[in-house]
XYZ file of C-alpha atoms in Angstrom:
646
model
C 6.090 57.976 32.336
C 3.812 59.140 29.536
C 4.248 62.245 27.415
C 1.615 63.131 24.862
C 1.325 65.981 22.394
C -1.865 66.913 20.565
C -2.570 69.496 17.896
C -5.049 69.786 15.107
C -3.147 67.516 12.778
C -0.839 65.357 14.890
C -1.249 63.018 17.825
C 1.949 61.724 19.466
C 2.137 59.329 22.433
C 5.552 58.606 23.962
C 6.394 56.402 26.974
C 9.494 57.067 29.083
C 9.551 53.634 30.785
C 9.733 50.098 29.254
C 5.962 49.603 29.275
C 6.282 46.702 26.826
C 8.327 44.775 29.409
C 5.834 45.652 32.126
C 2.922 44.593 29.882
C 4.614 41.263 29.142
C 5.025 40.547 32.859
C 1.428 41.533 33.630
C 0.208 39.404 30.713
C 2.109 36.406 32.100
C 0.781 36.943 35.624
C -2.812 37.120 34.366
C -2.355 33.894 32.375
C -0.919 32.127 35.430
C -3.914 33.305 37.432
C -6.270 31.832 34.796
C -4.423 28.508 34.836
C -4.222 28.218 38.628
C -7.937 28.914 39.049
C -8.832 26.694 36.074
C -10.543 29.471 34.153
C -11.403 28.042 30.732
C -12.804 29.396 27.533
C -11.819 32.082 25.062
C -10.174 34.368 27.607
C -7.491 31.798 28.310
C -6.927 31.362 24.585
C -6.584 35.140 24.150
C -3.901 35.318 26.848
C -2.310 31.972 26.018
C -1.503 32.434 22.333
C 0.666 35.595 22.659
C 2.344 34.036 25.690
C 3.458 31.097 23.538
C 4.122 32.601 20.108
C 5.272 36.163 20.872
C 6.293 37.168 24.420
C 9.361 34.874 24.940
C 10.863 35.929 21.621
C 10.065 39.619 22.182
C 11.817 39.678 25.555
C 14.812 37.829 24.136
C 15.071 40.389 21.309
C 14.707 43.222 23.839
C 17.565 41.705 25.857
C 19.769 41.561 22.752
C 18.779 44.971 21.349
C 17.661 47.333 24.155
C 18.583 50.426 22.104
C 16.620 52.290 19.463
C 19.253 52.219 16.735
C 19.993 48.505 16.161
C 16.723 47.316 14.564
C 13.426 48.948 13.701
C 10.051 48.042 15.163
C 8.995 45.830 12.231
C 12.159 43.722 12.477
C 11.717 43.549 16.252
C 8.172 42.170 15.926
C 9.037 39.709 13.141
C 12.040 38.340 15.023
C 9.920 38.023 18.162
C 7.555 35.587 16.459
C 10.407 33.596 14.933
C 12.374 33.277 18.171
C 9.265 32.310 20.152
C 8.575 29.499 17.695
C 12.154 28.304 18.269
C 12.284 28.779 22.067
C 8.998 27.126 23.095
C 9.646 23.720 21.395
C 13.137 23.738 22.914
C 11.620 24.185 26.374
C 9.239 21.309 25.637
C 12.113 19.106 24.500
C 13.987 19.747 27.742
C 10.857 19.072 29.824
C 10.397 15.758 28.046
C 13.566 14.481 29.746
C 12.592 15.687 33.222
C 10.344 14.068 35.848
C 7.655 16.708 35.159
C 7.213 15.850 31.480
C 5.249 17.919 28.974
C 2.124 18.995 30.841
C 0.159 22.238 31.027
C 1.474 23.098 34.478
C 5.115 22.296 33.711
C 5.107 24.186 30.389
C 3.380 27.270 31.861
C 5.735 27.354 34.852
C 8.881 26.924 32.749
C 7.920 29.608 30.236
C 6.884 31.997 33.035
C 10.254 31.601 34.761
C 11.947 32.194 31.412
C 9.828 35.340 30.857
C 10.715 36.762 34.289
C 14.441 36.063 33.804
C 14.536 37.600 30.317
C 12.512 40.617 31.489
C 14.828 41.233 34.459
C 18.033 41.211 32.415
C 16.381 43.175 29.597
C 15.404 45.984 31.999
C 18.924 46.012 33.486
C 20.465 46.408 30.019
C 17.869 49.021 29.046
C 18.638 51.195 32.110
C 22.349 50.929 31.317
C 21.898 52.963 28.140
C 21.667 56.729 27.824
C 18.004 57.860 27.828
C 18.257 59.122 24.274
C 19.444 55.712 23.028
C 16.866 53.558 24.809
C 14.164 51.775 22.832
C 10.758 53.094 23.897
C 7.207 52.619 22.671
C 5.822 55.690 20.934
C 2.885 56.347 18.648
C 2.514 59.205 16.218
C -0.522 59.712 13.998
C -0.492 62.521 11.445
C -4.051 63.466 10.587
C -4.470 64.866 7.078
C -5.417 68.516 6.671
C -7.885 67.784 3.865
C -11.375 67.210 5.266
C -12.127 64.247 2.960
C -8.817 62.573 3.788
C -9.459 63.153 7.463
C -12.850 61.423 7.217
C -11.289 58.482 5.346
C -8.544 58.162 7.949
C -11.025 58.173 10.810
C -13.139 55.595 8.937
C -10.069 53.383 8.533
C -9.313 53.593 12.241
C -12.939 52.764 12.989
C -12.802 49.745 10.626
C -9.678 48.444 12.367
C -11.323 48.806 15.780
C -14.474 47.073 14.497
C -12.395 44.204 13.071
C -10.697 43.721 16.424
C -14.081 43.681 18.175
C -15.415 41.080 15.712
C -12.282 38.963 16.161
C -12.716 39.001 19.932
C -16.398 38.137 19.498
C -15.617 35.124 17.284
C -13.030 33.869 19.762
C -15.150 34.381 22.853
C -18.450 33.046 21.492
C -18.975 29.436 22.544
C -18.819 26.977 19.652
C -20.542 23.640 19.477
C -17.931 20.906 19.764
C -17.614 17.934 17.416
C -19.935 15.073 18.259
C -18.302 11.670 18.204
C -17.900 8.341 19.984
C -14.611 6.802 21.029
C -14.435 3.064 20.299
C -11.309 1.000 20.874
C -9.877 -2.336 21.910
C -6.864 -2.870 24.169
C -4.694 -5.834 25.012
C -5.192 -7.878 28.206
C -2.975 -5.463 30.170
C -5.212 -2.502 29.328
C -2.715 -1.021 26.871
C -2.605 -0.830 23.092
C -0.113 -3.693 22.942
C 0.257 -7.467 23.412
C -2.918 -8.281 21.494
C -3.670 -12.033 21.170
C -2.918 -12.385 17.457
C -1.375 -15.872 17.372
C -3.293 -18.427 19.425
C -4.185 -22.114 19.588
C -7.596 -23.529 18.760
C -10.005 -23.513 21.762
C -7.563 -21.413 23.769
C -9.274 -18.730 25.882
C -7.999 -15.202 25.297
C -9.242 -11.761 26.218
C -9.228 -8.152 25.073
C -10.652 -4.968 26.582
C -13.403 -3.107 24.730
C -13.817 0.610 25.416
C -16.478 3.191 24.571
C -16.678 6.916 25.401
C -19.767 8.960 24.514
C -19.099 12.543 23.344
C -22.297 12.865 21.314
C -23.946 15.456 23.562
C -26.774 13.119 24.602
C -27.363 9.750 26.253
C -27.018 6.869 23.788
C -27.710 3.133 23.879
C -24.832 1.251 22.275
C -24.551 -2.345 21.086
C -21.218 -4.046 20.442
C -21.377 -7.166 18.258
C -18.480 -9.596 18.017
C -18.040 -11.438 14.713
C -15.434 -13.932 13.531
C -14.789 -13.356 9.832
C -13.045 -15.685 7.412
C -11.879 -14.196 4.139
C -11.162 -16.055 0.930
C -7.403 -16.456 0.854
C -5.300 -17.276 -2.174
C -1.688 -17.335 -3.301
C -0.277 -14.303 -5.068
C 2.658 -14.757 -7.457
C 4.948 -11.927 -8.575
C 6.006 -13.453 -11.904
C 9.692 -13.466 -10.968
C 10.532 -16.558 -8.928
C 7.469 -17.485 -6.853
C 6.062 -21.005 -6.768
C 4.611 -23.712 -4.532
C 5.950 -27.258 -4.677
C 3.704 -30.166 -3.665
C 5.125 -33.481 -2.526
C 3.008 -35.471 -4.964
C 5.010 -38.352 -6.423
C 2.155 -40.755 -7.201
C 2.226 -42.171 -10.749
C -1.250 -40.897 -11.657
C -1.921 -39.221 -14.955
C -4.301 -36.403 -13.960
C -7.231 -36.458 -16.391
C -8.738 -33.260 -14.954
C -7.037 -30.231 -13.530
C -9.031 -27.337 -12.122
C -7.840 -24.003 -10.761
C -9.234 -20.579 -10.034
C -6.892 -17.982 -11.493
C -6.713 -14.210 -11.747
C -4.312 -12.201 -13.877
C -2.347 -9.561 -12.014
C -3.798 -6.071 -12.241
C -0.292 -4.880 -13.169
C 0.147 -7.375 -16.012
C -0.052 -6.061 -19.571
C -0.518 -9.757 -20.628
C 0.281 -9.490 -24.292
C 3.127 -10.399 -26.608
C 4.710 -8.842 -29.677
C 6.652 -10.276 -32.617
C 9.092 -8.260 -34.753
C 10.006 -8.990 -38.378
C 13.752 -8.455 -38.218
C 14.154 -7.188 -41.809
C 12.635 -3.901 -40.660
C 15.498 -3.380 -38.178
C 18.528 -4.622 -40.168
C 21.813 -2.820 -39.553
C 24.395 -5.440 -40.644
C 24.032 -8.332 -43.110
C 21.422 -8.603 -45.829
C 17.720 -9.178 -46.254
C 17.471 -12.706 -47.618
C 14.643 -14.732 -49.153
C 15.009 -18.152 -47.582
C 12.606 -20.374 -49.549
C 9.937 -17.707 -49.463
C 10.646 -16.693 -45.875
C 12.153 -13.209 -45.525
C 15.011 -13.228 -42.999
C 18.221 -11.348 -42.249
C 21.466 -13.186 -43.032
C 24.953 -12.482 -41.721
C 27.651 -14.462 -43.494
C 30.688 -15.889 -41.742
C 33.165 -13.147 -40.874
C 30.624 -10.340 -40.366
C 30.871 -9.007 -36.830
C 28.748 -6.364 -35.121
C 25.135 -5.390 -34.540
C 22.994 -7.116 -37.147
C 19.715 -5.917 -35.607
C 19.422 -2.529 -33.931
C 16.874 -0.205 -32.352
C 13.917 -2.530 -31.819
C 11.749 -0.413 -29.536
C 9.591 -2.164 -26.961
C 6.193 -0.407 -26.916
C 5.234 1.564 -23.853
C 2.898 -0.355 -21.594
C 4.732 -3.662 -21.333
C 4.565 -4.455 -17.642
C 5.326 -7.732 -15.919
C 7.432 -10.829 -16.608
C 8.373 -11.507 -20.222
C 10.810 -13.678 -22.158
C 12.594 -12.790 -25.367
C 12.471 -15.513 -28.033
C 14.667 -15.444 -31.162
C 14.039 -17.742 -34.139
C 17.262 -18.427 -36.056
C 19.397 -21.075 -37.757
C 23.074 -21.637 -38.629
C 24.776 -23.498 -41.459
C 27.211 -25.196 -39.057
C 26.240 -26.444 -35.599
C 29.491 -28.158 -34.659
C 31.345 -25.216 -33.106
C 31.346 -24.536 -29.376
C 31.434 -20.802 -29.981
C 28.940 -17.987 -29.511
C 26.949 -17.155 -32.617
C 24.849 -14.218 -31.459
C 24.098 -12.167 -28.361
C 20.918 -10.255 -27.545
C 21.181 -7.045 -25.527
C 18.246 -5.271 -23.910
C 18.741 -1.657 -22.863
C 16.663 0.323 -20.413
C 17.225 3.841 -21.630
C 20.960 3.917 -22.335
C 21.797 1.337 -19.663
C 22.447 -2.298 -20.632
C 19.842 -4.223 -18.623
C 19.922 -7.887 -19.766
C 21.836 -10.154 -22.159
C 21.577 -13.731 -23.409
C 22.935 -15.580 -26.410
C 23.426 -18.862 -28.232
C 26.311 -21.054 -29.328
C 26.471 -22.917 -32.632
C 26.359 -26.348 -31.008
C 23.138 -25.449 -29.151
C 21.246 -25.855 -32.432
C 19.826 -29.376 -32.750
C 20.841 -29.481 -36.399
C 22.279 -27.223 -39.060
C 19.976 -25.294 -41.401
C 16.963 -25.822 -39.143
C 15.253 -22.842 -37.525
C 15.133 -23.042 -33.751
C 13.848 -20.786 -30.951
C 16.083 -19.668 -28.108
C 14.276 -18.158 -25.126
C 15.772 -15.796 -22.597
C 15.334 -16.055 -18.847
C 12.233 -14.329 -17.495
C 12.720 -10.570 -17.309
C 10.464 -8.096 -15.568
C 9.513 -5.108 -17.691
C 8.327 -1.860 -16.142
C 5.618 0.037 -18.031
C 7.302 3.329 -17.184
C 10.627 2.216 -18.681
C 11.945 2.674 -22.213
C 13.466 -0.533 -23.659
C 15.437 -1.272 -26.810
C 16.650 -4.610 -28.262
C 19.890 -5.148 -30.173
C 21.358 -8.368 -31.666
C 25.137 -8.755 -31.967
C 26.743 -11.417 -34.234
C 30.207 -12.921 -33.791
C 30.735 -13.991 -37.419
C 31.835 -17.582 -36.757
C 29.171 -19.137 -39.055
C 26.457 -18.073 -41.474
C 23.505 -16.964 -39.351
C 19.872 -16.490 -40.366
C 17.507 -14.607 -38.049
C 13.799 -14.811 -38.764
C 11.776 -13.336 -35.896
C 12.181 -11.790 -32.476
C 9.294 -12.135 -30.045
C 8.515 -10.724 -26.632
C 6.363 -13.370 -24.961
C 4.175 -13.033 -21.880
C 4.582 -16.640 -20.751
C 2.505 -17.251 -17.652
C 3.264 -20.637 -16.182
C 0.724 -22.164 -13.864
C 0.601 -25.811 -12.830
C 2.620 -28.814 -13.946
C 5.357 -31.338 -13.209
C 8.877 -31.459 -14.585
C 8.442 -29.207 -17.595
C 8.727 -29.987 -20.475
C 7.476 -33.497 -19.649
C 4.186 -32.280 -18.260
C 2.668 -28.816 -17.871
C -0.933 -29.449 -17.002
C -2.219 -25.896 -17.227
C -0.324 -22.927 -18.636
C -1.113 -19.452 -19.883
C 0.287 -17.070 -22.446
C -0.429 -13.372 -22.298
C -2.345 -12.062 -25.294
C -4.271 -8.887 -25.967
C -7.490 -10.780 -25.209
C -6.145 -11.891 -21.827
C -4.533 -15.122 -20.660
C -4.649 -17.848 -23.311
C -5.090 -21.335 -21.855
C -2.805 -24.230 -22.760
C -2.417 -27.908 -21.807
C 1.168 -28.947 -22.579
C 1.984 -32.616 -22.026
C 4.341 -35.336 -23.127
C 2.795 -38.392 -24.743
C 3.698 -42.059 -24.286
C 5.136 -42.073 -27.810
C 7.686 -39.488 -26.654
C 6.172 -36.606 -28.598
C 5.279 -33.307 -27.014
C 1.667 -32.197 -27.131
C 1.558 -28.387 -27.172
C -2.144 -27.574 -27.311
C -3.345 -24.007 -26.988
C -7.064 -23.415 -26.795
C -8.581 -20.344 -28.392
C -9.975 -19.448 -24.990
C -8.902 -16.617 -22.753
C -9.243 -15.413 -19.179
C -9.986 -11.688 -19.212
C -7.853 -9.274 -17.237
C -10.789 -8.000 -15.183
C -9.510 -8.236 -11.586
C -11.695 -11.312 -10.984
C -11.019 -14.986 -10.345
C -12.129 -17.390 -13.066
C -12.553 -21.152 -12.882
C -10.384 -22.884 -15.493
C -10.729 -26.632 -16.114
C -8.889 -28.763 -18.671
C -9.622 -32.456 -19.152
C -8.040 -35.255 -21.178
C -9.825 -38.461 -22.154
C -9.708 -40.769 -25.176
C -7.342 -38.492 -27.054
C -9.459 -35.372 -26.557
C -8.448 -32.317 -24.536
C -11.282 -30.037 -23.441
C -11.327 -26.567 -21.951
C -13.942 -25.038 -19.618
C -14.131 -21.511 -18.200
C -16.463 -20.580 -15.339
C -18.404 -23.829 -15.670
C -18.989 -23.493 -19.416
C -17.493 -25.723 -22.131
C -15.350 -23.737 -24.583
C -13.636 -26.090 -27.034
C -12.032 -29.488 -27.620
C -8.798 -30.571 -29.343
C -8.141 -34.120 -30.574
C -4.641 -35.584 -30.232
C -3.058 -38.989 -30.822
C -1.951 -41.329 -28.026
C -2.036 -41.224 -24.249
C -0.232 -38.958 -21.812
C 3.005 -40.152 -20.270
C 2.816 -40.915 -16.564
C 4.980 -38.477 -14.633
C 5.946 -38.866 -10.992
C 7.655 -35.521 -10.630
C 6.662 -33.120 -7.896
C 3.852 -30.767 -8.767
C 4.768 -27.113 -9.223
C 2.045 -24.500 -8.766
C 2.797 -21.107 -10.260
C 6.282 -21.952 -11.507
C 6.047 -24.570 -14.256
C 6.686 -23.567 -17.902
C 7.283 -20.045 -16.587
C 6.421 -18.027 -13.491
C 2.822 -17.001 -12.976
C 1.885 -13.359 -12.439
C -1.347 -13.042 -10.496
C -3.447 -15.096 -8.082
C -4.168 -18.846 -7.921
C -6.829 -20.445 -5.723
C -8.486 -23.854 -5.262
C -6.320 -26.234 -7.301
C -7.864 -29.709 -7.783
C -6.519 -32.818 -9.560
C -8.637 -35.810 -10.644
C -7.658 -39.195 -12.064
C -10.652 -39.101 -14.393
C -12.169 -36.618 -16.802
C -15.037 -34.803 -15.119
C -18.295 -34.413 -17.001
C -19.593 -31.032 -18.065
C -22.246 -31.172 -15.337
C -19.671 -32.010 -12.633
C -17.523 -29.088 -13.734
C -20.565 -26.822 -13.605
C -21.350 -28.032 -10.078
C -17.758 -27.377 -9.017
C -18.153 -23.830 -10.309
C -21.338 -23.430 -8.266
C -19.587 -24.675 -5.114
C -20.884 -28.265 -5.053
C -17.448 -29.828 -5.380
C -17.186 -33.341 -6.822
C -14.814 -35.554 -4.827
C -15.050 -38.785 -6.839
C -11.668 -39.480 -8.409
C -10.054 -36.499 -6.700
C -6.308 -36.935 -6.212
C -5.513 -33.699 -4.418
C -7.163 -30.436 -3.430
C -5.266 -27.337 -2.326
C -7.923 -24.826 -1.226
C -5.388 -22.254 0.079
C -7.674 -21.298 2.955
C -4.851 -21.132 5.521
C -4.147 -17.471 4.892
C -0.699 -17.604 6.522
C 2.375 -19.776 6.941
C 4.666 -21.536 4.466
C 2.542 -24.655 3.879
C -0.582 -25.083 1.752
C -2.384 -28.221 2.886
C -3.864 -30.871 0.628
C -7.274 -31.699 2.119
C -7.599 -35.029 0.266
C -4.227 -36.735 0.518
C -0.945 -35.868 2.165
C 0.492 -33.858 -0.700
C 1.051 -30.606 1.153
C 2.729 -27.833 -0.817
C 5.669 -25.755 0.403
C 5.575 -22.109 -0.583
C 8.618 -20.431 -2.109
C 8.260 -16.675 -2.379
C 4.523 -16.508 -3.098
C 2.452 -14.575 -0.595
C -0.955 -14.950 0.961
C -3.666 -12.510 -0.056
C -7.368 -12.139 0.717
C -10.324 -11.534 -1.560
C -13.797 -11.072 -0.128
C -15.577 -12.639 2.844
C -15.994 -16.402 2.794
C -17.978 -16.693 6.036
C -18.955 -14.898 9.228
C -19.823 -16.349 12.628
C -21.717 -14.409 15.288
C -19.921 -14.766 18.634
C -21.542 -12.410 21.148
C -22.937 -8.940 21.796
C -22.985 -6.399 24.636
C -25.492 -3.603 25.259
C -24.620 -0.500 27.280
C -26.236 2.881 27.946
C -23.839 5.823 28.349
C -24.320 9.474 29.226
C -22.441 12.051 27.199
C -19.118 13.331 28.556
C -16.956 16.273 27.571
C -13.482 15.916 26.157
C -10.834 17.504 28.366
C -7.693 17.774 26.274
C -5.735 19.365 29.108
C -5.994 16.406 31.463
C -4.880 12.853 31.102
C -7.249 10.683 29.112
C -9.711 8.747 31.239
C -11.919 5.879 30.030
C -15.689 6.122 30.395
C -16.692 2.466 29.921
C -14.512 -0.609 29.453
C -15.400 -4.290 29.313
C -13.108 -7.319 29.536
C -14.202 -9.697 26.784
C -13.037 -13.337 26.840
C -13.254 -15.499 23.737
C -12.020 -18.739 22.206
C -12.028 -19.862 18.584
C -12.611 -23.501 17.664
C -11.459 -23.150 14.056
C -8.025 -22.971 12.474
C -6.742 -20.456 9.981
C -6.436 -16.707 9.614
C -9.455 -14.762 10.877
C -10.532 -11.224 11.558
C -12.190 -10.790 14.944
C -14.432 -7.789 14.297
C -16.029 -5.649 17.010
C -18.926 -3.733 15.448
C -20.446 -0.758 17.279
C -24.069 0.197 16.635
C -26.206 2.984 18.059
C -29.308 1.447 19.580
C -30.253 -2.181 20.032
C -29.758 -4.764 17.292
C -31.442 -8.053 16.428
C -30.438 -11.259 18.160
C -28.336 -13.855 16.370
C -27.622 -17.444 17.274
C -24.047 -17.934 18.453
C -21.735 -19.518 15.896
C -24.413 -19.177 13.271
C -22.898 -18.720 9.809
C -23.508 -15.612 7.725
C -21.958 -13.973 4.697
C -23.075 -10.374 5.105
C -20.550 -7.690 4.238
C -23.245 -5.035 4.718
C -23.268 -5.929 8.405
C -19.784 -4.438 8.641
C -20.564 -1.509 6.353
C -23.637 -0.529 8.395
C -21.795 -0.473 11.723
C -21.234 2.952 13.274
C -17.659 2.047 14.200
C -15.434 -1.001 13.747
C -12.373 -2.261 15.584
C -10.757 -5.568 14.687
C -7.875 -7.959 15.237
C -6.264 -10.288 12.723
C -5.766 -13.601 14.527
C -3.852 -16.693 13.416
C -5.396 -19.790 14.983
C -3.187 -22.878 15.048
């Protein structure tokens, strides 16, 4: 079976039988013995890894190439690893569709049968070849004649042997396992499904709480149950979101209050272009001291070209063009604006001659709201049709941020325009004399990811603006506001809002500075209040008015949460558990589980939080109110459910 030849410089070992096949079978038998007798530890890992990642592929290669001329030993070994990695998952896939499933016993048995079958047919094919053509294991080491080289070679062999010994030592030495605690909640059926997430007020529900101690020592645990209410608000995307309230009373609101936050993605600023710098067709013209670009009747083509929108514009914007014509009687297009994203035409809008209120009077024409992407590259072009003399003065990109009003342009109670300083506050109304009152305060809401209280009042011809409880400025106007019975639009009047809106309140009187300050501090004044949408529902398509019956229907806007509003202590459980070991080879088994029943006597969207602490904790009074986010942060583990309570 074994032939060996030694001399002073060469050592050759040559086997005459397929010892590699025999070794593979013996290796498999030893591993099966270890599994059957539940021998654990490093020895099973040492025998298990080659069995999975090498032996099946090696035997399959031996079956395909039993001779010594088809492939060399390096290719044979490399292909053995690759085929094993392909064969073993395939066996697992097949087992997954059998009654035995993917388990240690089923996988070991299946691979062992496969090994024995491959080995049998491989040996049969190997014996069918001439002895000189059979693949056999042989070793040949040529020792160098030079004494120094011989010492180096022996040292190298010694280093390899030492490395193997160290590798075996690292594998076989016991390692301290990870210390941790399992903490989980299950549905009423004991599975991770069918959680009670949509319930009625005062309806009793239950979940199962589970703990498993793998910390290596006995531990006292405490599980605290808390009901948490977060501040909810409405989030608007600036495209077509709004909420419409069924408020048709003929009041003239003298105070409107809202908590608003600019979107984090909003660049909130505008830009105006002097068109003479971008003229392509027509002429630069001095129109009574105002420099404009004029295209006379008959000139057709691009009068303005290559207006680049600066990088960084992000969010909803409108394009506004200031122009005039010398003849406003024709029902024909005068100009067309084109906006390109890269080389692709993205948006267009235009104007006809008879859309001008009068000839030779400059007038703005605004586009629909378009959503710019900060990563995009935009360019504006203006095309003229040559039907009349046209004068173009300015082109503006405007960050109009509508907020709250009724039947714009008759009444827009609170609006915003995006500027570099943030959101500029406006109070745009129609007066009893029929004139529009477009008042913009020199006050801004910063883009700082925070909500800010904004209040505007109107009384005795004076409009006032307050931010975060502090008076900012006043504007005097003539006349009284026109009563408007249109339905109130939140987030969609004047333009679409881009950001968050919370706590909208209307009053039929002008609040005093002290009352506004108290509202900011949370001591809300109710005298003269017409409506109050607090947006504390957190879900659904209706925002309820807590004062009257002017509930608002949501169209597109989404609920969002921002910080904890309140916490109620519900219960706690104390349990002492010994440490257990994790057995990854057996089915998971719970150590401690508790069926917890609860009912919630409030309505809205809540988080039912289960907080796990090591050791005992202080006692709290049930249903006592807290606002303590650190309570959650200091917990060792947390599990929770979001629950809608009707």
